[in-house]
C-alpha cells in the first residue's frame, strides 16, 4: 500500500478532523464519564463499518474494524478523551464553554486524529487482513481510565471473546515541539508517579519549653533532607528516582509547637523495581527518623500510573513508518524520558507497543516559545492533525501487513 496515499487521504478529510476537534474542545469533560464526547465520536463515525463496544465503568468506546482480506493480527490505536479542571485563556473562538474546564492536554486532538485514522482505514478495509481496535478512552488525567477499560474486558484478554491485541500505539501532542516532528524512545518514556504523604505525629506545647513536647517540625525537616540523601545513596544514578516534597503543613503561630506536621509530595521512577523499592525505603526512613526522636510517622503512598515502557521493536517500527510517510527528518529519537506520567502505561504493560509525541508548534515559529501542555494558553497548529491521523493509520496498516518487521 502506498503510504503517501494515507497522508493524502487524511488531508482530504482534514475538515472533518478539525471540526470534531473543535466541537470536543468547546465542550470539555472531566474524568471517567465523558458522555458528550462519546456521543460526538459515535456520531462522527456512525457511517463507518465499525463494531462498537462499551463497558460499565467508563464512557470509553472501542470500535472494531474487521479487515476485508481475512484473518490476521490485531492492532490497537488509542486516543484519550478527557480534559483538565482549569480555566482556558486561549481566546479561541471555539474555546471551552464550560467554566473551569479546558482541553489543555490536547486529548481533543487525540480523539480527532484517531477518528480520522478510523475513516482512512475504513476506506482501505478491503485490503486489510486482521483487525484494528480504536480505543477512545476517558479518565487519563489521574483517573486510571485505561485500567478500567482493560478490567472491563474491552480490549480482550483472558476470559474475553478475543485475545489482547498484538500491538498498541498512541500519539500525544507536543505543542512546544517542532511542527510535525515525531519523537519516541525505546524503554521508559514516561515515569511512574506515586503520591506520598507523611504525617509526623508528636505532642505540641509552648514553644519556649520544647523539652516538654514532642516537636514534629525538626523531625519533618530531617525527613525532608534525608529523603534526598536516600535518593542518591540507595538508588543508581542510571535508573533515576525523584522524590519531591511539595507541600509542608504544620503549626498555627510563632509560639505554639503543633501536634503534627504533614508532608506531601510526588515520587517518580522509571522502573518497576525502583518503584516498589522506593515506596519501602521511604516508609522505613520516615518511620525510623521519627522513632529515633520518640515520635511516630504514618506514611501513605497513593499509587498513580505505572512506568510507560515502549517496546524497542515497536519504536524502531514507528520510526520506519514515520520516515516512510513524512521523510527522513521526521523522526527524532528522544535522549531522555519525561518524568510526567501517562495511563497508556497500563496498556503497554500487557501489549507490546509504543507512544509517540507529535510536534504541534506552528510551522516556521520558534517552537520553544509555545505554551506547553497543561497551560491555560496551550494551542495547537491544526495543520498537523491530518499527519497524526495518517501516522496512526500507517502504523496500523504496516503492522497488519508485516508485524514489527
Ligand atoms: Zn495528555
mmCIF file with all atom_site columns, N, CA and C in Angstrom, residues 193-224:
data_model
loop_
_atom_site.group_PDB
_atom_site.id
_atom_site.type_symbol
_atom_site.label_atom_id
_atom_site.label_alt_id
_atom_site.label_comp_id
_atom_site.label_asym_id
_atom_site.label_entity_id
_atom_site.label_seq_id
_atom_site.pdbx_PDB_ins_code
_atom_site.Cartn_x
_atom_site.Cartn_y
_atom_site.Cartn_z
_atom_site.occupancy
_atom_site.B_iso_or_equiv
_atom_site.pdbx_formal_charge
_atom_site.auth_seq_id
_atom_site.auth_comp_id
_atom_site.auth_asym_id
_atom_site.auth_atom_id
_atom_site.pdbx_PDB_model_num
ATOM 1  N N  . UNK A 1 193 ? 4.254  7.660  38.634 1.00 0.00 ? 193 UNK A N  1
ATOM 2  C CA . UNK A 1 193 ? 4.035  8.807  39.514 1.00 0.00 ? 193 UNK A CA 1
ATOM 3  C C  . UNK A 1 193 ? 3.190  8.359  40.690 1.00 0.00 ? 193 UNK A C  1
ATOM 4  N N  . UNK A 1 194 ? 3.775  8.344  41.878 1.00 0.00 ? 194 UNK A N  1
ATOM 5  C CA . UNK A 1 194 ? 3.043  7.960  43.082 1.00 0.00 ? 194 UNK A CA 1
ATOM 6  C C  . UNK A 1 194 ? 3.014  9.135  44.057 1.00 0.00 ? 194 UNK A C  1
ATOM 7  N N  . UNK A 1 195 ? 1.875  9.303  44.718 1.00 0.00 ? 195 UNK A N  1
ATOM 8  C CA . UNK A 1 195 ? 1.714  10.399 45.661 1.00 0.00 ? 195 UNK A CA 1
ATOM 9  C C  . UNK A 1 195 ? 2.142  9.936  47.047 1.00 0.00 ? 195 UNK A C  1
ATOM 10 N N  . UNK A 1 196 ? 2.870  10.803 47.724 1.00 0.00 ? 196 UNK A N  1
ATOM 11 C CA . UNK A 1 196 ? 3.411  10.460 49.040 1.00 0.00 ? 196 UNK A CA 1
ATOM 12 C C  . UNK A 1 196 ? 2.861  11.416 50.094 1.00 0.00 ? 196 UNK A C  1
ATOM 13 N N  . UNK A 1 197 ? 2.399  10.862 51.210 1.00 0.00 ? 197 UNK A N  1
ATOM 14 C CA . UNK A 1 197 ? 2.041  11.696 52.362 1.00 0.00 ? 197 UNK A CA 1
ATOM 15 C C  . UNK A 1 197 ? 2.692  11.112 53.613 1.00 0.00 ? 197 UNK A C  1
ATOM 16 N N  . UNK A 1 198 ? 3.347  11.990 54.368 1.00 0.00 ? 198 UNK A N  1
ATOM 17 C CA . UNK A 1 198 ? 3.950  11.570 55.634 1.00 0.00 ? 198 UNK A CA 1
ATOM 18 C C  . UNK A 1 198 ? 3.375  12.456 56.736 1.00 0.00 ? 198 UNK A C  1
ATOM 19 N N  . UNK A 1 199 ? 2.748  11.853 57.726 1.00 0.00 ? 199 UNK A N  1
ATOM 20 C CA . UNK A 1 199 ? 2.252  12.607 58.875 1.00 0.00 ? 199 UNK A CA 1
ATOM 21 C C  . UNK A 1 199 ? 3.145  12.273 60.068 1.00 0.00 ? 199 UNK A C  1
ATOM 22 N N  . UNK A 1 200 ? 3.866  13.292 60.544 1.00 0.00 ? 200 UNK A N  1
ATOM 23 C CA . UNK A 1 200 ? 4.704  13.114 61.730 1.00 0.00 ? 200 UNK A CA 1
ATOM 24 C C  . UNK A 1 200 ? 3.856  13.492 62.936 1.00 0.00 ? 200 UNK A C  1
ATOM 25 N N  . UNK A 1 201 ? 3.665  12.531 63.803 1.00 0.00 ? 201 UNK A N  1
ATOM 26 C CA . UNK A 1 201 ? 2.773  12.720 64.949 1.00 0.00 ? 201 UNK A CA 1
ATOM 27 C C  . UNK A 1 201 ? 3.616  12.953 66.191 1.00 0.00 ? 201 UNK A C  1
ATOM 28 N N  . UNK A 1 202 ? 3.428  14.115 66.846 1.00 0.00 ? 202 UNK A N  1
ATOM 29 C CA . UNK A 1 202 ? 4.175  14.411 68.068 1.00 0.00 ? 202 UNK A CA 1
ATOM 30 C C  . UNK A 1 202 ? 3.219  14.822 69.178 1.00 0.00 ? 202 UNK A C  1
ATOM 31 N N  . UNK A 1 203 ? 3.687  15.754 70.022 1.00 0.00 ? 203 UNK A N  1
ATOM 32 C CA . UNK A 1 203 ? 2.817  16.290 71.070 1.00 0.00 ? 203 UNK A CA 1
ATOM 33 C C  . UNK A 1 203 ? 3.181  17.754 71.237 1.00 0.00 ? 203 UNK A C  1
ATOM 34 N N  . UNK A 1 204 ? 2.224  18.625 71.004 1.00 0.00 ? 204 UNK A N  1
ATOM 35 C CA . UNK A 1 204 ? 2.502  20.056 70.992 1.00 0.00 ? 204 UNK A CA 1
ATOM 36 C C  . UNK A 1 204 ? 2.614  20.660 72.378 1.00 0.00 ? 204 UNK A C  1
ATOM 37 N N  . UNK A 1 205 ? 2.914  21.949 72.387 1.00 0.00 ? 205 UNK A N  1
ATOM 38 C CA . UNK A 1 205 ? 3.004  22.665 73.660 1.00 0.00 ? 205 UNK A CA 1
ATOM 39 C C  . UNK A 1 205 ? 3.597  24.052 73.459 1.00 0.00 ? 205 UNK A C  1
ATOM 40 N N  . UNK A 1 206 ? 4.070  24.664 74.534 1.00 0.00 ? 206 UNK A N  1
ATOM 41 C CA . UNK A 1 206 ? 4.598  26.031 74.452 1.00 0.00 ? 206 UNK A CA 1
ATOM 42 C C  . UNK A 1 206 ? 5.964  26.030 73.742 1.00 0.00 ? 206 UNK A C  1
ATOM 43 N N  . UNK A 1 207 ? 6.122  26.954 72.824 1.00 0.00 ? 207 UNK A N  1
ATOM 44 C CA . UNK A 1 207 ? 7.341  26.997 72.007 1.00 0.00 ? 207 UNK A CA 1
ATOM 45 C C  . UNK A 1 207 ? 8.578  27.321 72.842 1.00 0.00 ? 207 UNK A C  1
ATOM 46 N N  . UNK A 1 208 ? 8.389  27.873 74.028 1.00 0.00 ? 208 UNK A N  1
ATOM 47 C CA . UNK A 1 208 ? 9.534  28.207 74.894 1.00 0.00 ? 208 UNK A CA 1
ATOM 48 C C  . UNK A 1 208 ? 9.990  27.010 75.723 1.00 0.00 ? 208 UNK A C  1
ATOM 49 N N  . UNK A 1 209 ? 9.192  25.934 75.718 1.00 0.00 ? 209 UNK A N  1
ATOM 50 C CA . UNK A 1 209 ? 9.537  24.755 76.530 1.00 0.00 ? 209 UNK A CA 1
ATOM 51 C C  . UNK A 1 209 ? 9.478  23.478 75.705 1.00 0.00 ? 209 UNK A C  1
ATOM 52 N N  . UNK A 1 210 ? 10.314 23.409 74.663 1.00 0.00 ? 210 UNK A N  1
ATOM 53 C CA . UNK A 1 210 ? 10.231 22.271 73.741 1.00 0.00 ? 210 UNK A CA 1
ATOM 54 C C  . UNK A 1 210 ? 10.520 20.932 74.403 1.00 0.00 ? 210 UNK A C  1
ATOM 55 N N  . UNK A 1 211 ? 11.293 20.953 75.492 1.00 0.00 ? 211 UNK A N  1
ATOM 56 C CA . UNK A 1 211 ? 11.629 19.683 76.145 1.00 0.00 ? 211 UNK A CA 1
ATOM 57 C C  . UNK A 1 211 ? 10.387 19.017 76.735 1.00 0.00 ? 211 UNK A C  1
ATOM 58 N N  . UNK A 1 212 ? 9.345  19.797 76.946 1.00 0.00 ? 212 UNK A N  1
ATOM 59 C CA . UNK A 1 212 ? 8.101  19.216 77.458 1.00 0.00 ? 212 UNK A CA 1
ATOM 60 C C  . UNK A 1 212 ? 7.162  18.769 76.352 1.00 0.00 ? 212 UNK A C  1
ATOM 61 N N  . UNK A 1 213 ? 7.624  18.839 75.096 1.00 0.00 ? 213 UNK A N  1
ATOM 62 C CA . UNK A 1 213 ? 6.779  18.454 73.959 1.00 0.00 ? 213 UNK A CA 1
ATOM 63 C C  . UNK A 1 213 ? 7.499  17.368 73.153 1.00 0.00 ? 213 UNK A C  1
ATOM 64 N N  . UNK A 1 214 ? 6.817  16.913 72.100 1.00 0.00 ? 214 UNK A N  1
ATOM 65 C CA . UNK A 1 214 ? 7.490  16.105 71.072 1.00 0.00 ? 214 UNK A CA 1
ATOM 66 C C  . UNK A 1 214 ? 7.308  16.876 69.771 1.00 0.00 ? 214 UNK A C  1
ATOM 67 N N  . UNK A 1 215 ? 8.291  17.699 69.472 1.00 0.00 ? 215 UNK A N  1
ATOM 68 C CA . UNK A 1 215 ? 8.153  18.664 68.376 1.00 0.00 ? 215 UNK A CA 1
ATOM 69 C C  . UNK A 1 215 ? 8.255  17.957 67.006 1.00 0.00 ? 215 UNK A C  1
ATOM 70 N N  . UNK A 1 216 ? 7.178  17.964 66.223 1.00 0.00 ? 216 UNK A N  1
ATOM 71 C CA . UNK A 1 216 ? 7.223  17.258 64.933 1.00 0.00 ? 216 UNK A CA 1
ATOM 72 C C  . UNK A 1 216 ? 7.968  18.031 63.839 1.00 0.00 ? 216 UNK A C  1
ATOM 73 N N  . UNK A 1 217 ? 8.230  19.330 64.065 1.00 0.00 ? 217 UNK A N  1
ATOM 74 C CA . UNK A 1 217 ? 8.779  20.145 62.960 1.00 0.00 ? 217 UNK A CA 1
ATOM 75 C C  . UNK A 1 217 ? 10.239 19.810 62.641 1.00 0.00 ? 217 UNK A C  1
ATOM 76 N N  . UNK A 1 218 ? 11.145 19.776 63.620 1.00 0.00 ? 218 UNK A N  1
ATOM 77 C CA . UNK A 1 218 ? 12.512 19.367 63.257 1.00 0.00 ? 218 UNK A CA 1
ATOM 78 C C  . UNK A 1 218 ? 12.573 17.950 62.699 1.00 0.00 ? 218 UNK A C  1
ATOM 79 N N  . UNK A 1 219 ? 11.674 17.087 63.167 1.00 0.00 ? 219 UNK A N  1
ATOM 80 C CA . UNK A 1 219 ? 11.647 15.720 62.642 1.00 0.00 ? 219 UNK A CA 1
ATOM 81 C C  . UNK A 1 219 ? 11.220 15.735 61.177 1.00 0.00 ? 219 UNK A C  1
ATOM 82 N N  . UNK A 1 220 ? 10.217 16.546 60.864 1.00 0.00 ? 220 UNK A N  1
ATOM 83 C CA . UNK A 1 220 ? 9.771  16.665 59.469 1.00 0.00 ? 220 UNK A CA 1
ATOM 84 C C  . UNK A 1 220 ? 10.903 17.213 58.604 1.00 0.00 ? 220 UNK A C  1
ATOM 85 N N  . UNK A 1 221 ? 11.616 18.203 59.139 1.00 0.00 ? 221 UNK A N  1
ATOM 86 C CA . UNK A 1 221 ? 12.728 18.802 58.385 1.00 0.00 ? 221 UNK A CA 1
ATOM 87 C C  . UNK A 1 221 ? 13.813 17.751 58.113 1.00 0.00 ? 221 UNK A C  1
ATOM 88 N N  . UNK A 1 222 ? 14.105 16.958 59.129 1.00 0.00 ? 222 UNK A N  1
ATOM 89 C CA . UNK A 1 222 ? 15.121 15.916 58.972 1.00 0.00 ? 222 UNK A CA 1
ATOM 90 C C  . UNK A 1 222 ? 14.687 14.900 57.907 1.00 0.00 ? 222 UNK A C  1
ATOM 91 N N  . UNK A 1 223 ? 13.406 14.560 57.931 1.00 0.00 ? 223 UNK A N  1
ATOM 92 C CA . UNK A 1 223 ? 12.893 13.589 56.935 1.00 0.00 ? 223 UNK A CA 1
ATOM 93 C C  . UNK A 1 223 ? 13.038 14.167 55.522 1.00 0.00 ? 223 UNK A C  1
ATOM 94 N N  . UNK A 1 224 ? 12.688 15.433 55.369 1.00 0.00 ? 224 UNK A N  1
ATOM 95 C CA . UNK A 1 224 ? 12.745 16.051 54.027 1.00 0.00 ? 224 UNK A CA 1
ATOM 96 C C  . UNK A 1 224 ? 14.165 15.981 53.474 1.00 0.00 ? 224 UNK A C  1
#
